[in-house]
Amino acid sequence: MPKRIFFDQLRDHLDEQVTIKGWLYAKRSSGKLIFLQIRDGVGIVQCVVFKPEVTAEIFSLADSCAQESSLSVTGLVREHQRHKGEYEIGVLDLTVLHRPVHDYPISPKEHGVDFLMDNRHLWLRSLRQHAILKIRAEISKAIRDYFDNHGFTLIDAPILTPNACEGTSTLFETDYHDKKAYLTQSGQLYMEAAAAAFGKVYCFGPTFRAEKSKTRRHLAEFWMVEPEVSFIDLEQDIDLAEDFIVAIVSRVLEKRKSELEFLERDLSYLERVQKPFPRIRYGQAIQILEQAGQPTEYGQDLGGDDETIVSNHFDRPVVVTHYPIEQKAFYFKRDSADESLALNMDILAPEGYGEIVGGGQREDDLARLSRSIDQHHLPEDAFAWYLDLRRYGSFPHAGFGLGLERTVCWICGLKHVRETSPFPRMLTRLTP
RNA sequence: UCCGGAAUAGCUCAGCAGGUAGAGCGGUCGGCUGUUAACCGAUUGGUCGCAGGUUCGAGUCCUGCUUCCGGAGCCA
């Protein structure tokens, strides 16, 4: 039997006999011809069974295969008769490795979201999900490559934590040898410790939010990358985030263009993602909202609609800085020019995709940080180790967090983050 | 938690003013030598989400519940 090859190797085996293994994606037949669309995890190839070219047994075997049967096919690689540059296989031999015990639930026609999510383990086999998750994998790799190539050290943050990192969101509670523990919602505080040890660090892993959020932008479990850099200020933090986002987008455009095109993504939006990003202050965002006839009171946080209006004013991601300090988490440093403002920044993705980055400069003064913990009604003893970072060689530092799924959602141009995760965990879904 | 919407065949849906349930797809059988969500013919398929109520009669009207969807708040 000829060597088994994958579909991206077909061009190297033109006019040769090969064996491929995969699953039957679709079948069309026409009397003496059967077209088997077979997926092998890499791609899809058309296998043509022509009655005069195979035994009667092979022909009826091909005719009897149901969707998602696993198959081994041996045949001749040739150019597709209708589509130049594509390859097909003229079948000579066929083995059915497994026949589905029931009809495959996902037909080529339309399905509802709930049904598809119930069948997420099978839905992953579809071309659309394949394209999205290939892009997700590319973005994950681009994230690692960017930081690894810029002098950062990967420091894995713990998943199980004793207390809230930020104290605002609800946490998933679990039992830890008769004590309470919580699933992390951010690795940031640990990254601050690591930044003092390694200078430039990042963590990249799953985080958890138990909020009762039920929107297109929320998951209960999502991946976040959080760089933290010693001796930089807010401006340099924004420079980093900007350079980083441009790098990710250009990598996907370079490596996953065919997937983006399959998803019918308008690439011009992504090609416009170049430095510099517009930078506005929270106060200016409020003005934009007023002019747009969507007045938001100064001091209020920007809602989802507000973010969309603001981001629609620009053709690329927009950086919004200097929010009122009361709105932000306890660890942000105040602006020395106006103590009511935080040295923070959010980056809003274009086209209404909302906040993909949140970050800023951290409070590095022991007394001020201690007071802030107090003002936020947080237990100071839980943050004793964190305050130590301000006791022993305190240093200005800044960082940010970027949500992987929201970034994938934006780059792919999807309507909902649930398709960006292989097995999304949401308010109403823990399975499969 | 709040506001809005939905639940009918395996899937996606239709079912008007209450009168005993329908299409497409899928499955099955048959036809076709180039199909691309193939096509053509036949066929299979239902506790109308659950529990009450109104009525001679409820998929349809009313009440409660459940589940899901969209959004708000919160956030990445």
Short mmCIF file of C-alpha atoms (C1' of nucleotides) in Angstrom, two decimals:
data_model
loop_
_atom_site.label_atom_id
_atom_site.label_comp_id
_atom_site.label_asym_id
_atom_site.label_seq_id
_atom_site.Cartn_x
_atom_site.Cartn_y
_atom_site.Cartn_z
CA MET A 1 0.00 0.00 0.00
CA PRO A 2 1.39 3.44 -0.88
CA LYS A 3 2.48 5.78 1.86
CA ARG A 4 -0.25 7.69 3.68
CA ILE A 5 -0.11 11.40 2.93
CA PHE A 6 -1.94 14.49 4.12
CA PHE A 7 -3.82 16.82 1.81
CA ASP A 8 -1.25 19.58 1.91
CA GLN A 9 1.22 17.13 0.32
CA LEU A 10 -0.93 16.25 -2.69
CA ARG A 11 0.90 18.58 -5.04
CA ASP A 12 4.14 16.71 -4.39
CA HIS A 13 2.52 13.46 -5.53
CA LEU A 14 0.88 14.46 -8.80
CA ASP A 15 0.23 11.38 -10.99
CA GLU A 16 1.38 9.11 -8.18
CA GLN A 17 -0.59 6.51 -6.31
CA VAL A 18 -1.15 7.50 -2.69
CA THR A 19 -3.20 6.49 0.33
CA ILE A 20 -5.18 9.00 2.32
CA LYS A 21 -7.13 8.54 5.53
CA GLY A 22 -9.97 10.69 6.75
CA TRP A 23 -13.67 11.15 7.24
CA LEU A 24 -16.45 11.44 4.68
CA TYR A 25 -17.58 15.07 4.72
CA ALA A 26 -20.06 14.95 1.88
CA LYS A 27 -21.07 12.64 -0.93
CA ARG A 28 -22.66 13.20 -4.31
CA SER A 29 -23.36 10.51 -6.80
CA SER A 30 -24.44 10.41 -10.38
CA GLY A 31 -25.06 6.92 -11.68
CA LYS A 32 -21.62 5.65 -12.51
CA LEU A 33 -19.76 8.40 -10.65
CA ILE A 34 -19.47 8.99 -6.93
CA PHE A 35 -17.81 12.08 -5.50
CA LEU A 36 -16.52 11.63 -1.97
CA GLN A 37 -15.48 14.81 -0.19
CA ILE A 38 -13.03 13.60 2.43
CA ARG A 39 -11.56 15.57 5.33
CA ASP A 40 -8.29 14.55 6.90
CA GLY A 41 -7.96 17.32 9.50
CA VAL A 42 -5.71 19.33 7.20
CA GLY A 43 -8.14 19.99 4.41
CA ILE A 44 -10.73 18.50 2.13
CA VAL A 45 -10.12 16.63 -1.07
CA GLN A 46 -12.51 15.24 -3.63
CA CYS A 47 -12.16 11.54 -4.33
CA VAL A 48 -13.79 10.34 -7.53
CA VAL A 49 -15.07 6.78 -7.80
CA PHE A 50 -15.77 5.87 -11.42
CA LYS A 51 -17.60 2.60 -11.89
CA PRO A 52 -15.46 1.21 -14.74
CA GLU A 53 -12.26 1.92 -12.77
CA VAL A 54 -13.05 -0.07 -9.61
CA THR A 55 -14.51 -3.44 -8.71
CA ALA A 56 -18.24 -3.73 -8.16
CA GLU A 57 -17.55 -4.28 -4.45
CA ILE A 58 -15.57 -1.04 -4.12
CA PHE A 59 -18.20 0.90 -6.04
CA SER A 60 -21.08 -0.27 -3.86
CA LEU A 61 -18.95 0.27 -0.77
CA ALA A 62 -18.39 3.89 -1.80
CA ASP A 63 -22.07 4.23 -2.58
CA SER A 64 -23.04 2.98 0.87
CA CYS A 65 -20.80 5.25 2.96
CA ALA A 66 -22.61 7.59 5.31
CA GLN A 67 -21.43 11.06 6.35
CA GLU A 68 -18.46 10.94 8.75
CA SER A 69 -17.51 7.35 8.02
CA SER A 70 -13.78 6.97 8.55
CA LEU A 71 -12.11 5.83 5.38
CA SER A 72 -8.83 4.82 3.87
CA VAL A 73 -8.57 5.59 0.16
CA THR A 74 -5.91 4.62 -2.32
CA GLY A 75 -5.85 6.30 -5.69
CA LEU A 76 -4.14 8.45 -8.23
CA VAL A 77 -3.47 12.13 -7.55
CA ARG A 78 -4.51 14.32 -10.47
CA GLU A 79 -5.59 17.86 -11.15
CA HIS A 80 -9.23 18.70 -10.58
CA GLN A 81 -11.06 18.64 -13.92
CA ARG A 82 -13.03 21.77 -13.17
CA HIS A 83 -10.86 23.75 -10.75
CA LYS A 84 -7.33 24.58 -11.84
CA GLY A 85 -4.74 24.35 -9.12
CA GLU A 86 -6.84 21.95 -7.07
CA TYR A 87 -6.18 18.26 -6.77
CA GLU A 88 -8.45 15.28 -6.63
CA ILE A 89 -7.94 11.57 -6.22
CA GLY A 90 -9.11 8.97 -8.71
CA VAL A 91 -10.10 6.13 -6.41
CA LEU A 92 -8.68 2.65 -7.00
CA ASP A 93 -9.25 1.12 -3.60
CA LEU A 94 -11.35 2.00 -0.57
CA THR A 95 -11.58 0.65 2.96
CA VAL A 96 -14.28 1.65 5.40
CA LEU A 97 -12.53 1.83 8.77
CA HIS A 98 -15.67 2.69 10.69
CA ARG A 99 -19.32 3.24 9.88
CA PRO A 100 -21.23 5.71 12.07
CA VAL A 101 -23.69 3.81 14.27
CA HIS A 102 -26.31 6.53 13.79
CA ASP A 103 -26.91 9.26 11.26
CA TYR A 104 -24.50 12.13 11.80
CA PRO A 105 -26.46 14.90 13.53
CA ILE A 106 -24.93 17.86 11.71
CA SER A 107 -26.19 18.03 8.14
CA PRO A 108 -24.96 20.47 5.51
CA LYS A 109 -28.05 22.62 6.09
CA GLU A 110 -28.58 25.27 8.71
CA HIS A 111 -28.73 24.56 12.43
CA GLY A 112 -29.53 26.58 15.50
CA VAL A 113 -26.93 27.77 17.97
CA ASP A 114 -28.12 25.63 20.86
CA PHE A 115 -28.14 22.46 18.79
CA LEU A 116 -24.67 23.15 17.46
CA MET A 117 -23.35 23.95 20.94
CA ASP A 118 -24.82 20.70 22.27
CA ASN A 119 -22.87 19.03 19.49
CA ARG A 120 -19.77 21.16 19.85
CA HIS A 121 -17.57 18.06 19.92
CA LEU A 122 -18.81 17.24 16.41
CA TRP A 123 -19.27 20.81 15.22
CA LEU A 124 -15.49 21.22 15.44
CA ARG A 125 -15.25 19.10 12.29
CA SER A 126 -16.99 21.70 10.15
CA LEU A 127 -14.97 23.92 7.84
CA ARG A 128 -16.02 27.15 9.52
CA GLN A 129 -15.01 26.00 13.00
CA HIS A 130 -11.81 24.60 11.55
CA ALA A 131 -10.94 27.99 10.08
CA ILE A 132 -11.71 29.85 13.31
CA LEU A 133 -9.69 27.53 15.50
CA LYS A 134 -6.77 27.55 13.07
CA ILE A 135 -6.75 31.34 13.39
CA ARG A 136 -7.00 31.07 17.16
CA ALA A 137 -3.99 28.77 17.19
CA GLU A 138 -2.09 31.19 14.97
CA ILE A 139 -2.91 34.11 17.29
CA SER A 140 -1.79 32.12 20.33
CA LYS A 141 1.49 31.38 18.60
CA ALA A 142 1.89 35.00 17.50
CA ILE A 143 1.37 36.09 21.11
CA ARG A 144 4.07 33.76 22.40
CA ASP A 145 6.44 34.59 19.58
CA TYR A 146 6.04 38.32 20.10
CA PHE A 147 6.98 38.27 23.77
CA ASP A 148 9.59 35.55 23.44
CA ASN A 149 11.28 37.60 20.70
CA HIS A 150 11.17 40.83 22.69
CA GLY A 151 13.09 39.74 25.77
CA PHE A 152 10.14 38.67 27.90
CA THR A 153 10.18 35.63 30.15
CA LEU A 154 7.10 33.46 30.31
CA ILE A 155 6.02 33.15 33.95
CA ASP A 156 3.00 30.95 34.50
CA ALA A 157 0.56 32.40 37.01
CA PRO A 158 -1.33 30.12 39.39
CA ILE A 159 -4.87 29.05 38.55
CA LEU A 160 -5.85 28.44 42.18
CA THR A 161 -5.63 31.60 44.25
CA PRO A 162 -6.45 32.47 47.83
CA ASN A 163 -8.18 35.77 47.09
CA ALA A 164 -9.57 38.12 44.53
CA CYS A 165 -6.93 39.78 42.41
CA GLU A 166 -9.19 42.73 41.79
CA GLY A 167 -12.01 42.17 44.20
CA THR A 168 -14.72 43.39 41.87
CA SER A 169 -15.85 40.46 39.75
CA THR A 170 -17.39 37.34 41.17
CA LEU A 171 -15.10 34.38 41.49
CA PHE A 172 -15.55 30.67 41.09
CA GLU A 173 -15.05 29.17 44.52
CA THR A 174 -13.59 25.74 45.12
CA ASP A 175 -12.49 23.64 48.04
CA TYR A 176 -8.77 23.54 48.75
CA HIS A 177 -8.11 21.03 51.52
CA ASP A 178 -10.92 22.43 53.68
CA LYS A 179 -10.03 26.01 52.83
CA LYS A 180 -11.65 28.23 50.26
CA ALA A 181 -9.79 28.82 47.05
CA TYR A 182 -10.77 30.65 43.90
CA LEU A 183 -10.06 30.21 40.23
CA THR A 184 -7.91 33.06 39.05
CA GLN A 185 -9.42 35.97 37.20
CA SER A 186 -6.07 37.56 36.42
CA GLY A 187 -2.40 36.74 36.79
CA GLN A 188 -1.44 40.38 37.00
CA LEU A 189 -0.45 40.67 40.64
CA TYR A 190 1.83 37.68 40.25
CA MET A 191 3.29 39.22 37.11
CA GLU A 192 4.16 42.34 39.10
CA ALA A 193 6.16 40.16 41.46
CA ALA A 194 7.78 38.41 38.51
CA ALA A 195 8.60 41.73 36.80
CA ALA A 196 10.79 42.60 39.78
CA ALA A 197 12.60 39.29 39.31
CA PHE A 198 12.86 39.10 35.52
CA GLY A 199 12.29 42.67 34.26
CA LYS A 200 9.94 41.82 31.41
CA VAL A 201 7.46 39.01 31.91
CA TYR A 202 4.18 37.69 30.64
CA CYS A 203 1.69 35.01 31.49
CA PHE A 204 -0.71 33.40 29.08
CA GLY A 205 -3.36 31.06 30.35
CA PRO A 206 -6.97 30.54 31.26
CA THR A 207 -8.82 32.90 33.59
CA PHE A 208 -12.27 32.60 35.08
CA ARG A 209 -15.14 34.97 35.74
CA ALA A 210 -18.28 33.90 37.54
CA GLU A 211 -20.18 37.04 36.56
CA LYS A 212 -23.69 36.44 35.35
CA SER A 213 -22.78 37.97 32.03
CA LYS A 214 -24.78 36.81 29.06
CA THR A 215 -23.59 38.70 26.04
CA ARG A 216 -21.74 38.11 22.80
CA ARG A 217 -18.54 39.25 24.47
CA HIS A 218 -18.48 37.08 27.58
CA LEU A 219 -17.23 33.64 28.52
CA ALA A 220 -16.89 32.16 31.99
CA GLU A 221 -13.49 30.77 31.06
CA PHE A 222 -11.20 32.62 28.70
CA TRP A 223 -7.54 32.99 27.91
CA MET A 224 -5.67 36.15 28.68
CA VAL A 225 -2.12 37.24 27.99
CA GLU A 226 -0.72 39.63 30.56
CA PRO A 227 2.67 41.27 30.06
CA GLU A 228 4.20 43.32 32.86
CA VAL A 229 7.29 45.47 32.41
CA SER A 230 9.52 47.10 35.01
CA PHE A 231 10.53 50.76 34.75
CA ILE A 232 8.05 51.79 32.09
CA ASP A 233 5.23 54.34 32.30
CA LEU A 234 1.76 54.50 30.78
CA GLU A 235 2.97 55.88 27.44
CA GLN A 236 5.50 53.09 27.00
CA ASP A 237 2.86 50.59 28.02
CA ILE A 238 0.60 51.84 25.24
CA ASP A 239 3.51 51.73 22.78
CA LEU A 240 4.01 48.08 23.67
CA ALA A 241 0.35 47.16 23.35
CA GLU A 242 0.10 48.94 20.01
CA ASP A 243 3.16 47.25 18.57
CA PHE A 244 1.95 43.91 19.90
CA ILE A 245 -1.53 44.16 18.36
CA VAL A 246 -0.12 45.22 14.99
CA ALA A 247 2.20 42.21 15.12
CA ILE A 248 -0.65 39.79 15.82
CA VAL A 249 -2.90 41.13 13.09
CA SER A 250 -0.15 41.15 10.48
CA ARG A 251 0.82 37.59 11.39
CA VAL A 252 -2.72 36.36 10.84
CA LEU A 253 -2.93 38.25 7.55
CA GLU A 254 0.33 36.66 6.49
CA LYS A 255 -0.30 33.07 7.60
CA ARG A 256 -4.07 32.59 7.73
CA LYS A 257 -5.39 34.60 4.82
CA SER A 258 -7.23 31.64 3.32
CA GLU A 259 -9.04 31.01 6.61
CA LEU A 260 -10.00 34.68 6.86
CA GLU A 261 -11.27 34.59 3.31
CA PHE A 262 -13.27 31.44 4.03
CA LEU A 263 -14.90 33.33 6.91
CA GLU A 264 -15.61 36.16 4.42
CA ARG A 265 -13.71 38.60 6.60
CA ASP A 266 -13.27 42.04 5.05
CA LEU A 267 -9.47 42.18 5.06
CA SER A 268 -9.33 45.93 4.48
CA TYR A 269 -10.36 46.47 8.11
CA LEU A 270 -7.44 44.35 9.28
CA GLU A 271 -4.94 45.83 6.83
CA ARG A 272 -5.66 49.25 8.33
CA VAL A 273 -4.43 48.10 11.74
CA GLN A 274 -1.15 50.02 11.67
CA LYS A 275 0.69 52.24 14.09
CA PRO A 276 -0.02 54.73 15.51
CA PHE A 277 -3.39 54.05 17.11
CA PRO A 278 -5.40 57.13 18.01
CA ARG A 279 -5.09 57.93 21.72
CA ILE A 280 -7.85 59.78 23.49
CA ARG A 281 -8.62 60.49 27.10
CA TYR A 282 -11.75 59.36 28.85
CA GLY A 283 -12.91 63.00 28.88
CA GLN A 284 -12.67 63.15 25.09
CA ALA A 285 -14.62 59.90 24.79
CA ILE A 286 -17.39 61.51 26.82
CA GLN A 287 -17.35 64.47 24.39
CA ILE A 288 -17.60 62.13 21.40
CA LEU A 289 -20.63 60.47 22.99
CA GLU A 290 -22.26 63.85 23.59
CA GLN A 291 -21.74 64.88 19.98
CA ALA A 292 -23.13 61.54 18.84
CA GLY A 293 -26.32 62.18 20.79
CA GLN A 294 -25.57 59.46 23.31
CA PRO A 295 -24.69 61.55 26.34
CA THR A 296 -22.94 59.67 29.11
CA GLU A 297 -22.42 61.34 32.44
CA TYR A 298 -18.80 62.11 33.25
CA GLY A 299 -17.69 59.57 35.81
CA GLN A 300 -19.78 56.73 34.42
CA ASP A 301 -18.01 53.79 32.87
CA LEU A 302 -18.43 53.33 29.14
CA GLY A 303 -21.09 50.76 28.27
CA GLY A 304 -21.04 48.40 25.32
CA ASP A 305 -22.94 50.80 23.06
CA ASP A 306 -20.72 53.67 24.18
CA GLU A 307 -17.62 51.74 23.22
CA THR A 308 -19.06 51.01 19.80
CA ILE A 309 -19.83 54.68 19.16
CA VAL A 310 -16.35 55.75 20.24
CA SER A 311 -14.56 53.05 18.25
CA ASN A 312 -16.63 53.82 15.15
CA HIS A 313 -15.00 57.26 15.10
CA PHE A 314 -11.73 55.64 14.14
CA ASP A 315 -10.57 53.24 11.46
CA ARG A 316 -8.28 51.24 13.75
CA PRO A 317 -8.11 50.30 17.41
CA VAL A 318 -8.43 53.31 19.70
CA VAL A 319 -6.69 53.78 23.03
CA VAL A 320 -8.78 55.41 25.77
CA THR A 321 -6.79 56.61 28.77
CA HIS A 322 -7.15 58.48 32.06
CA TYR A 323 -10.44 57.15 33.39
CA PRO A 324 -11.78 58.53 36.68
CA ILE A 325 -9.84 56.65 39.36
CA GLU A 326 -12.94 55.52 41.27
CA GLN A 327 -13.97 53.39 38.33
CA LYS A 328 -10.78 51.44 38.22
CA ALA A 329 -9.21 48.66 40.25
CA PHE A 330 -7.23 49.46 43.38
CA TYR A 331 -3.77 48.96 41.89
CA PHE A 332 -3.80 51.78 39.30
CA LYS A 333 -1.50 54.73 39.79
CA ARG A 334 -3.03 58.19 39.87
CA ASP A 335 -2.08 60.85 37.33
CA SER A 336 0.14 63.34 39.17
CA ALA A 337 -1.28 66.15 36.99
CA ASP A 338 -4.84 65.33 38.04
CA GLU A 339 -5.19 63.03 41.01
CA SER A 340 -8.78 62.17 40.09
CA LEU A 341 -7.57 60.29 37.01
CA ALA A 342 -5.99 56.86 36.67
CA LEU A 343 -2.95 56.16 34.55
CA ASN A 344 -4.87 53.44 32.79
CA MET A 345 -5.71 52.55 29.24
CA ASP A 346 -8.27 50.46 27.44
CA ILE A 347 -7.95 49.54 23.81
CA LEU A 348 -11.20 49.26 21.91
CA ALA A 349 -11.24 47.12 18.79
CA PRO A 350 -12.90 48.61 15.72
CA GLU A 351 -16.30 47.65 14.30
CA GLY A 352 -17.95 47.49 17.71
CA TYR A 353 -15.88 44.59 19.02
CA GLY A 354 -15.26 46.45 22.24
CA GLU A 355 -12.52 46.28 24.80
CA ILE A 356 -9.75 43.84 23.95
CA VAL A 357 -7.05 45.32 26.18
CA GLY A 358 -7.13 46.80 29.65
CA GLY A 359 -4.06 47.91 31.52
CA GLY A 360 -1.94 50.77 32.76
CA GLN A 361 0.64 51.90 35.22
CA ARG A 362 0.58 50.40 38.71
CA GLU A 363 0.72 52.27 42.00
CA ASP A 364 4.28 51.85 43.26
CA ASP A 365 4.04 53.89 46.46
CA LEU A 366 3.49 51.76 49.56
CA ALA A 367 1.37 54.26 51.49
CA ARG A 368 -0.86 55.13 48.55
CA LEU A 369 -1.39 51.50 47.57
CA SER A 370 -2.17 50.56 51.15
CA ARG A 371 -4.73 53.38 51.34
CA SER A 372 -6.28 52.28 48.07
CA ILE A 373 -6.68 48.69 49.30
CA ASP A 374 -8.41 50.15 52.32
CA GLN A 375 -10.69 52.38 50.26
CA HIS A 376 -11.73 49.39 48.14
CA HIS A 377 -12.62 47.49 51.34
CA LEU A 378 -10.14 44.75 50.54
CA PRO A 379 -8.46 42.67 53.26
CA GLU A 380 -4.96 44.07 53.62
CA ASP A 381 -3.47 40.84 54.98
CA ALA A 382 -4.37 39.04 51.78
CA PHE A 383 -2.26 41.58 49.92
CA ALA A 384 0.71 41.56 52.30
CA TRP A 385 2.95 39.86 49.77
CA TYR A 386 1.81 42.28 47.09
CA LEU A 387 2.66 45.25 49.29
CA ASP A 388 6.12 43.73 49.82
CA LEU A 389 6.83 44.62 46.18
CA ARG A 390 6.56 48.26 47.30
CA ARG A 391 8.66 47.63 50.41
CA TYR A 392 11.71 46.11 48.76
CA GLY A 393 12.97 48.06 45.79
CA SER A 394 9.71 49.50 44.55
CA PHE A 395 9.77 50.43 40.90
CA PRO A 396 7.52 52.09 38.36
CA HIS A 397 5.92 49.46 36.17
CA ALA A 398 3.03 48.90 33.85
CA GLY A 399 1.34 46.17 31.91
CA PHE A 400 -1.89 45.08 30.35
CA GLY A 401 -4.14 42.13 29.68
CA LEU A 402 -5.39 41.10 26.27
CA GLY A 403 -8.34 38.75 25.97
CA LEU A 404 -7.62 36.01 23.46
CA GLU A 405 -11.20 35.15 22.55
CA ARG A 406 -12.27 38.74 21.99
CA THR A 407 -9.21 39.25 19.84
CA VAL A 408 -9.99 36.13 17.79
CA CYS A 409 -13.62 37.24 17.53
CA TRP A 410 -12.59 40.64 16.18
CA ILE A 411 -9.94 39.35 13.77
CA CYS A 412 -12.30 36.68 12.41
CA GLY A 413 -15.22 39.11 12.29
CA LEU A 414 -17.55 36.82 14.28
CA LYS A 415 -20.80 37.75 15.93
CA HIS A 416 -20.15 35.95 19.21
CA VAL A 417 -17.07 34.87 21.21
CA ARG A 418 -18.52 31.40 21.78
CA GLU A 419 -17.20 30.21 18.41
CA THR A 420 -13.64 31.27 19.25
CA SER A 421 -13.22 28.68 21.98
CA PRO A 422 -13.09 24.96 21.19
CA PHE A 423 -15.28 24.16 24.18
CA PRO A 424 -16.67 27.44 25.51
CA ARG A 425 -17.86 27.77 29.08
CA MET A 426 -20.69 30.21 29.43
CA LEU A 427 -23.32 31.18 31.94
CA THR A 428 -25.69 28.48 30.69
CA ARG A 429 -23.23 25.99 29.29
CA LEU A 430 -20.71 23.65 30.87
CA THR A 431 -20.99 20.81 28.34
CA PRO A 432 -19.64 19.20 26.30
"C1'" U B 1 -30.79 39.83 38.84
"C1'" C B 2 -33.66 42.95 35.21
"C1'" C B 3 -35.92 43.83 30.15
"C1'" G B 4 -37.40 41.58 25.48
"C1'" G B 5 -38.07 37.08 22.27
"C1'" A B 6 -38.60 31.84 21.39
"C1'" A B 7 -39.97 26.41 22.25
"C1'" U B 8 -44.14 22.12 16.47
"C1'" A B 9 -40.60 15.66 12.70
"C1'" G B 10 -33.41 13.97 13.69
"C1'" C B 11 -32.36 19.49 11.85
"C1'" U B 12 -34.38 24.52 10.04
"C1'" C B 13 -39.08 26.34 10.06
"C1'" A B 14 -44.63 27.26 8.41
"C1'" G B 15 -49.33 26.45 10.75
"C1'" C B 16 -53.85 32.87 9.22
"C1'" A B 17 -59.91 34.28 12.95
"C1'" G B 18 -59.55 27.93 18.05
"C1'" G B 19 -62.04 22.54 14.06
"C1'" U B 20 -58.09 16.65 14.81
"C1'" A B 21 -50.33 18.58 11.74
"C1'" G B 22 -47.28 20.61 6.90
"C1'" A B 23 -42.70 21.99 3.85
"C1'" G B 24 -37.49 21.84 2.97
"C1'" C B 25 -33.23 19.26 4.55
"C1'" G B 26 -31.59 14.50 6.64
"C1'" G B 27 -32.64 9.00 6.47
"C1'" U B 28 -34.39 4.85 3.15
"C1'" C B 29 -35.40 2.97 -2.04
"C1'" G B 30 -34.90 4.03 -7.28
"C1'" G B 31 -32.70 7.18 -11.66
"C1'" C B 32 -28.49 9.94 -13.86
"C1'" U B 33 -20.53 9.84 -16.49
"C1'" G B 34 -18.27 15.67 -13.54
"C1'" U B 35 -21.13 16.69 -8.92
"C1'" U B 36 -19.91 21.36 -5.66
"C1'" A B 37 -25.70 23.06 0.33
"C1'" A B 38 -25.94 18.58 -6.98
"C1'" C B 39 -30.49 17.23 -9.38
"C1'" C B 40 -35.23 14.09 -10.43
"C1'" G B 41 -39.08 10.46 -8.49
"C1'" A B 42 -40.98 7.75 -4.35
"C1'" U B 43 -40.93 6.92 0.85
"C1'" U B 44 -40.02 7.40 6.20
"C1'" G B 45 -40.86 10.43 10.07
"C1'" G B 46 -44.68 14.14 15.59
"C1'" U B 47 -46.69 13.04 23.87
"C1'" C B 48 -46.88 20.52 19.11
"C1'" G B 49 -41.29 22.22 26.14
"C1'" C B 50 -44.01 20.85 31.10
"C1'" A B 51 -48.42 21.49 34.36
"C1'" G B 52 -53.07 23.53 34.96
"C1'" G B 53 -57.32 26.44 33.01
"C1'" U B 54 -61.21 28.41 29.33
"C1'" U B 55 -64.07 25.75 25.39
"C1'" C B 56 -68.35 20.99 22.40
"C1'" G B 57 -63.23 21.23 20.61
"C1'" A B 58 -56.50 24.11 22.08
"C1'" G B 59 -50.26 23.72 18.30
"C1'" U B 60 -53.41 28.21 18.35
"C1'" C B 61 -56.48 31.77 23.96
"C1'" C B 62 -55.21 32.44 29.62
"C1'" U B 63 -51.98 31.34 34.15
"C1'" G B 64 -47.68 29.24 36.28
"C1'" C B 65 -43.07 26.71 35.52
"C1'" U B 66 -38.68 25.01 32.71
"C1'" U B 67 -35.10 25.67 29.00
"C1'" C B 68 -32.75 28.49 25.37
"C1'" C B 69 -31.73 33.09 22.56
"C1'" G B 70 -30.78 38.55 22.38
"C1'" G B 71 -29.60 42.64 25.43
"C1'" A B 72 -28.48 45.47 30.27
"C1'" G B 73 -25.27 45.67 34.58
"C1'" C B 74 -19.93 43.81 35.19
"C1'" C B 75 -15.78 43.01 32.55
"C1'" A B 76 -11.18 40.84 28.61
#
